[in-house]
PDB file of C-alpha atoms in Angstrom:
ATOM      1  CA  ASN E   1     179.981  77.522  24.356  1.00  0.00           C
ATOM      2  CA  SER E   2     177.200  80.190  22.864  1.00  0.00           C
ATOM      3  CA  HIS E   3     174.729  77.815  22.336  1.00  0.00           C
ATOM      4  CA  PRO E   4     171.881  78.934  24.979  1.00  0.00           C
ATOM      5  CA  GLN E   5     171.591  75.022  25.881  1.00  0.00           C
ATOM      6  CA  ALA E   6     175.534  74.089  25.919  1.00  0.00           C
ATOM      7  CA  GLU E   7     175.350  73.742  29.949  1.00  0.00           C
ATOM      8  CA  VAL E   8     172.704  71.493  29.530  1.00  0.00           C
ATOM      9  CA  ALA E   9     174.743  69.660  27.600  1.00  0.00           C
ATOM     10  CA  ARG E  10     176.799  69.307  28.897  1.00  0.00           C
ATOM     11  CA  LYS E  11     175.491  67.621  32.265  1.00  0.00           C
ATOM     12  CA  GLN E  12     173.635  65.073  30.094  1.00  0.00           C
ATOM     13  CA  MET E  13     177.103  64.250  27.376  1.00  0.00           C
ATOM     14  CA  THR E  14     180.346  63.705  28.759  1.00  0.00           C
ATOM     15  CA  ALA E  15     181.667  61.835  26.363  1.00  0.00           C
ATOM     16  CA  GLY E  16     179.220  63.831  23.361  1.00  0.00           C
ATOM     17  CA  GLY E  17     178.167  62.261  20.610  1.00  0.00           C
ATOM     18  CA  GLY E  18     179.302  61.003  16.839  1.00  0.00           C
ATOM     19  CA  ILE E  19     176.608  63.100  14.825  1.00  0.00           C
ATOM     20  CA  VAL E  20     177.730  66.563  14.010  1.00  0.00           C
ATOM     21  CA  CYS E  21     174.940  68.879  11.949  1.00  0.00           C
ATOM     22  CA  PHE E  22     175.256  71.944  10.362  1.00  0.00           C
ATOM     23  CA  GLU E  23     173.076  74.596   8.170  1.00  0.00           C
ATOM     24  CA  LEU E  24     175.101  75.650   4.701  1.00  0.00           C
ATOM     25  CA  ASP E  25     173.446  79.234   3.743  1.00  0.00           C
ATOM     26  CA  GLY E  26     172.593  79.094  -0.345  1.00  0.00           C
ATOM     27  CA  GLY E  27     169.115  76.388   0.763  1.00  0.00           C
ATOM     28  CA  ILE E  28     168.639  73.237  -0.745  1.00  0.00           C
ATOM     29  CA  GLU E  29     170.160  73.509  -3.777  1.00  0.00           C
ATOM     30  CA  ARG E  30     174.190  74.355  -1.911  1.00  0.00           C
ATOM     31  CA  GLY E  31     172.912  71.196   0.130  1.00  0.00           C
ATOM     32  CA  ARG E  32     172.682  68.847  -2.979  1.00  0.00           C
ATOM     33  CA  LYS E  33     175.901  70.238  -4.395  1.00  0.00           C
ATOM     34  CA  TYR E  34     177.740  69.707  -0.914  1.00  0.00           C
ATOM     35  CA  LEU E  35     177.275  66.365  -0.770  1.00  0.00           C
ATOM     36  CA  ASP E  36     178.493  65.643  -4.243  1.00  0.00           C
ATOM     37  CA  ALA E  37     181.348  67.282  -3.972  1.00  0.00           C
ATOM     38  CA  LEU E  38     182.388  64.671  -0.449  1.00  0.00           C
ATOM     39  CA  GLN E  39     185.373  62.418  -1.157  1.00  0.00           C
ATOM     40  CA  VAL E  40     184.995  60.230   2.097  1.00  0.00           C
ATOM     41  CA  CYS E  41     182.017  60.487   3.506  1.00  0.00           C
ATOM     42  CA  SER E  42     179.241  58.471   2.525  1.00  0.00           C
ATOM     43  CA  LEU E  43     175.988  59.947   1.342  1.00  0.00           C
ATOM     44  CA  THR E  44     172.757  57.708   2.776  1.00  0.00           C
ATOM     45  CA  ALA E  45     169.913  58.345   4.520  1.00  0.00           C
ATOM     46  CA  ASN E  46     170.630  55.281   6.951  1.00  0.00           C
ATOM     47  CA  LEU E  47     173.349  57.442  10.219  1.00  0.00           C
ATOM     48  CA  GLY E  48     174.357  53.847  12.412  1.00  0.00           C
ATOM     49  CA  ASP E  49     177.202  52.356  10.235  1.00  0.00           C
ATOM     50  CA  SER E  50     181.236  52.205  10.941  1.00  0.00           C
ATOM     51  CA  ARG E  51     181.969  54.680   8.252  1.00  0.00           C
ATOM     52  CA  THR E  52     181.491  58.363   8.031  1.00  0.00           C
ATOM     53  CA  ILE E  53     177.698  58.782   6.189  1.00  0.00           C
ATOM     54  CA  ALA E  54     176.329  62.267   4.861  1.00  0.00           C
ATOM     55  CA  THR E  55     173.148  63.541   4.293  1.00  0.00           C
ATOM     56  CA  HIS E  56     170.704  66.458   3.861  1.00  0.00           C
ATOM     57  CA  PRO E  57     167.637  65.823   4.969  1.00  0.00           C
ATOM     58  CA  ALA E  58     165.606  68.300   3.037  1.00  0.00           C
ATOM     59  CA  SER E  59     166.061  66.615   0.128  1.00  0.00           C
ATOM     60  CA  THR E  60     166.727  62.493   1.141  1.00  0.00           C
ATOM     61  CA  THR E  61     164.375  61.419   4.936  1.00  0.00           C
ATOM     62  CA  HIS E  62     162.356  65.020   4.943  1.00  0.00           C
ATOM     63  CA  ALA E  63     161.879  65.605   0.702  1.00  0.00           C
ATOM     64  CA  LYS E  64     157.939  64.471   0.805  1.00  0.00           C
ATOM     65  CA  LEU E  65     157.176  66.888   3.739  1.00  0.00           C
ATOM     66  CA  THR E  66     156.734  71.268   2.638  1.00  0.00           C
ATOM     67  CA  GLU E  67     159.461  73.671   3.254  1.00  0.00           C
ATOM     68  CA  ALA E  68     156.987  74.987   6.410  1.00  0.00           C
ATOM     69  CA  GLU E  69     156.045  70.507   7.143  1.00  0.00           C
ATOM     70  CA  ARG E  70     160.489  70.849   7.475  1.00  0.00           C
ATOM     71  CA  LEU E  71     161.019  74.056   9.051  1.00  0.00           C
ATOM     72  CA  ALA E  72     158.090  73.208  11.863  1.00  0.00           C
ATOM     73  CA  ALA E  73     160.418  69.681  12.349  1.00  0.00           C
ATOM     74  CA  GLY E  74     163.534  71.535  12.738  1.00  0.00           C
ATOM     75  CA  ILE E  75     165.234  71.127   9.584  1.00  0.00           C
ATOM     76  CA  PRO E  76     166.080  74.412   7.648  1.00  0.00           C
ATOM     77  CA  PRO E  77     167.062  73.715   3.858  1.00  0.00           C
ATOM     78  CA  GLY E  78     170.196  73.485   4.318  1.00  0.00           C
ATOM     79  CA  LEU E  79     171.185  71.369   7.406  1.00  0.00           C
ATOM     80  CA  ILE E  80     173.819  68.826   7.062  1.00  0.00           C
ATOM     81  CA  ARG E  81     173.979  65.790   8.678  1.00  0.00           C
ATOM     82  CA  ILE E  82     177.249  63.544   9.618  1.00  0.00           C
ATOM     83  CA  SER E  83     177.466  60.539  11.359  1.00  0.00           C
ATOM     84  CA  VAL E  84     180.734  60.574  12.915  1.00  0.00           C
ATOM     85  CA  GLY E  85     182.459  57.411  11.622  1.00  0.00           C
ATOM     86  CA  LEU E  86     186.276  55.773  11.750  1.00  0.00           C
ATOM     87  CA  GLU E  87     188.174  56.901   9.632  1.00  0.00           C
ATOM     88  CA  HIS E  88     191.213  58.853  10.533  1.00  0.00           C
ATOM     89  CA  ILE E  89     189.181  62.922  11.425  1.00  0.00           C
ATOM     90  CA  GLU E  90     191.637  64.032   9.908  1.00  0.00           C
ATOM     91  CA  ASP E  91     190.451  62.604   6.726  1.00  0.00           C
ATOM     92  CA  ILE E  92     186.912  62.942   7.910  1.00  0.00           C
ATOM     93  CA  ALA E  93     187.496  67.293   8.461  1.00  0.00           C
ATOM     94  CA  GLY E  94     189.435  67.777   5.953  1.00  0.00           C
ATOM     95  CA  ASP E  95     186.489  66.368   3.172  1.00  0.00           C
ATOM     96  CA  ILE E  96     183.767  68.348   5.034  1.00  0.00           C
ATOM     97  CA  TRP E  97     186.328  71.303   4.606  1.00  0.00           C
ATOM     98  CA  GLN E  98     186.883  70.881   0.590  1.00  0.00           C
ATOM     99  CA  ALA E  99     182.913  69.944   0.538  1.00  0.00           C
ATOM    100  CA  ILE E 100     181.569  73.431   2.202  1.00  0.00           C
ATOM    101  CA  LYS E 101     184.241  74.823  -0.006  1.00  0.00           C
ATOM    102  CA  ALA E 102     183.534  73.096  -3.318  1.00  0.00           C
ATOM    103  CA  SER E 103     179.711  73.856  -2.899  1.00  0.00           C
ATOM    104  CA  ARG E 104     180.361  77.920  -2.593  1.00  0.00           C
TER     105      ARG E 104
END
């Protein structure tokens, strides 16, 4: 609700979506540690699967860009993108939180 475009999102996406993005402090190294700590979520650069998939664009899909180019494209160093799959939501959420803690 605090996002500047929250109202637009409510009007355009009545049921929401299956991709979640968040940014970790600690840059590229923290993003890599986060992916290494995941146990339930699969690691891949594509997002079309029935499994929950996590990716760290700065070290995968956008790794060949300079930091300035990534930032201009809206890819901060600690960005994590998760495509939610069919696993039980408590398993997915638990994995996300344990990886955040483990990557510190």
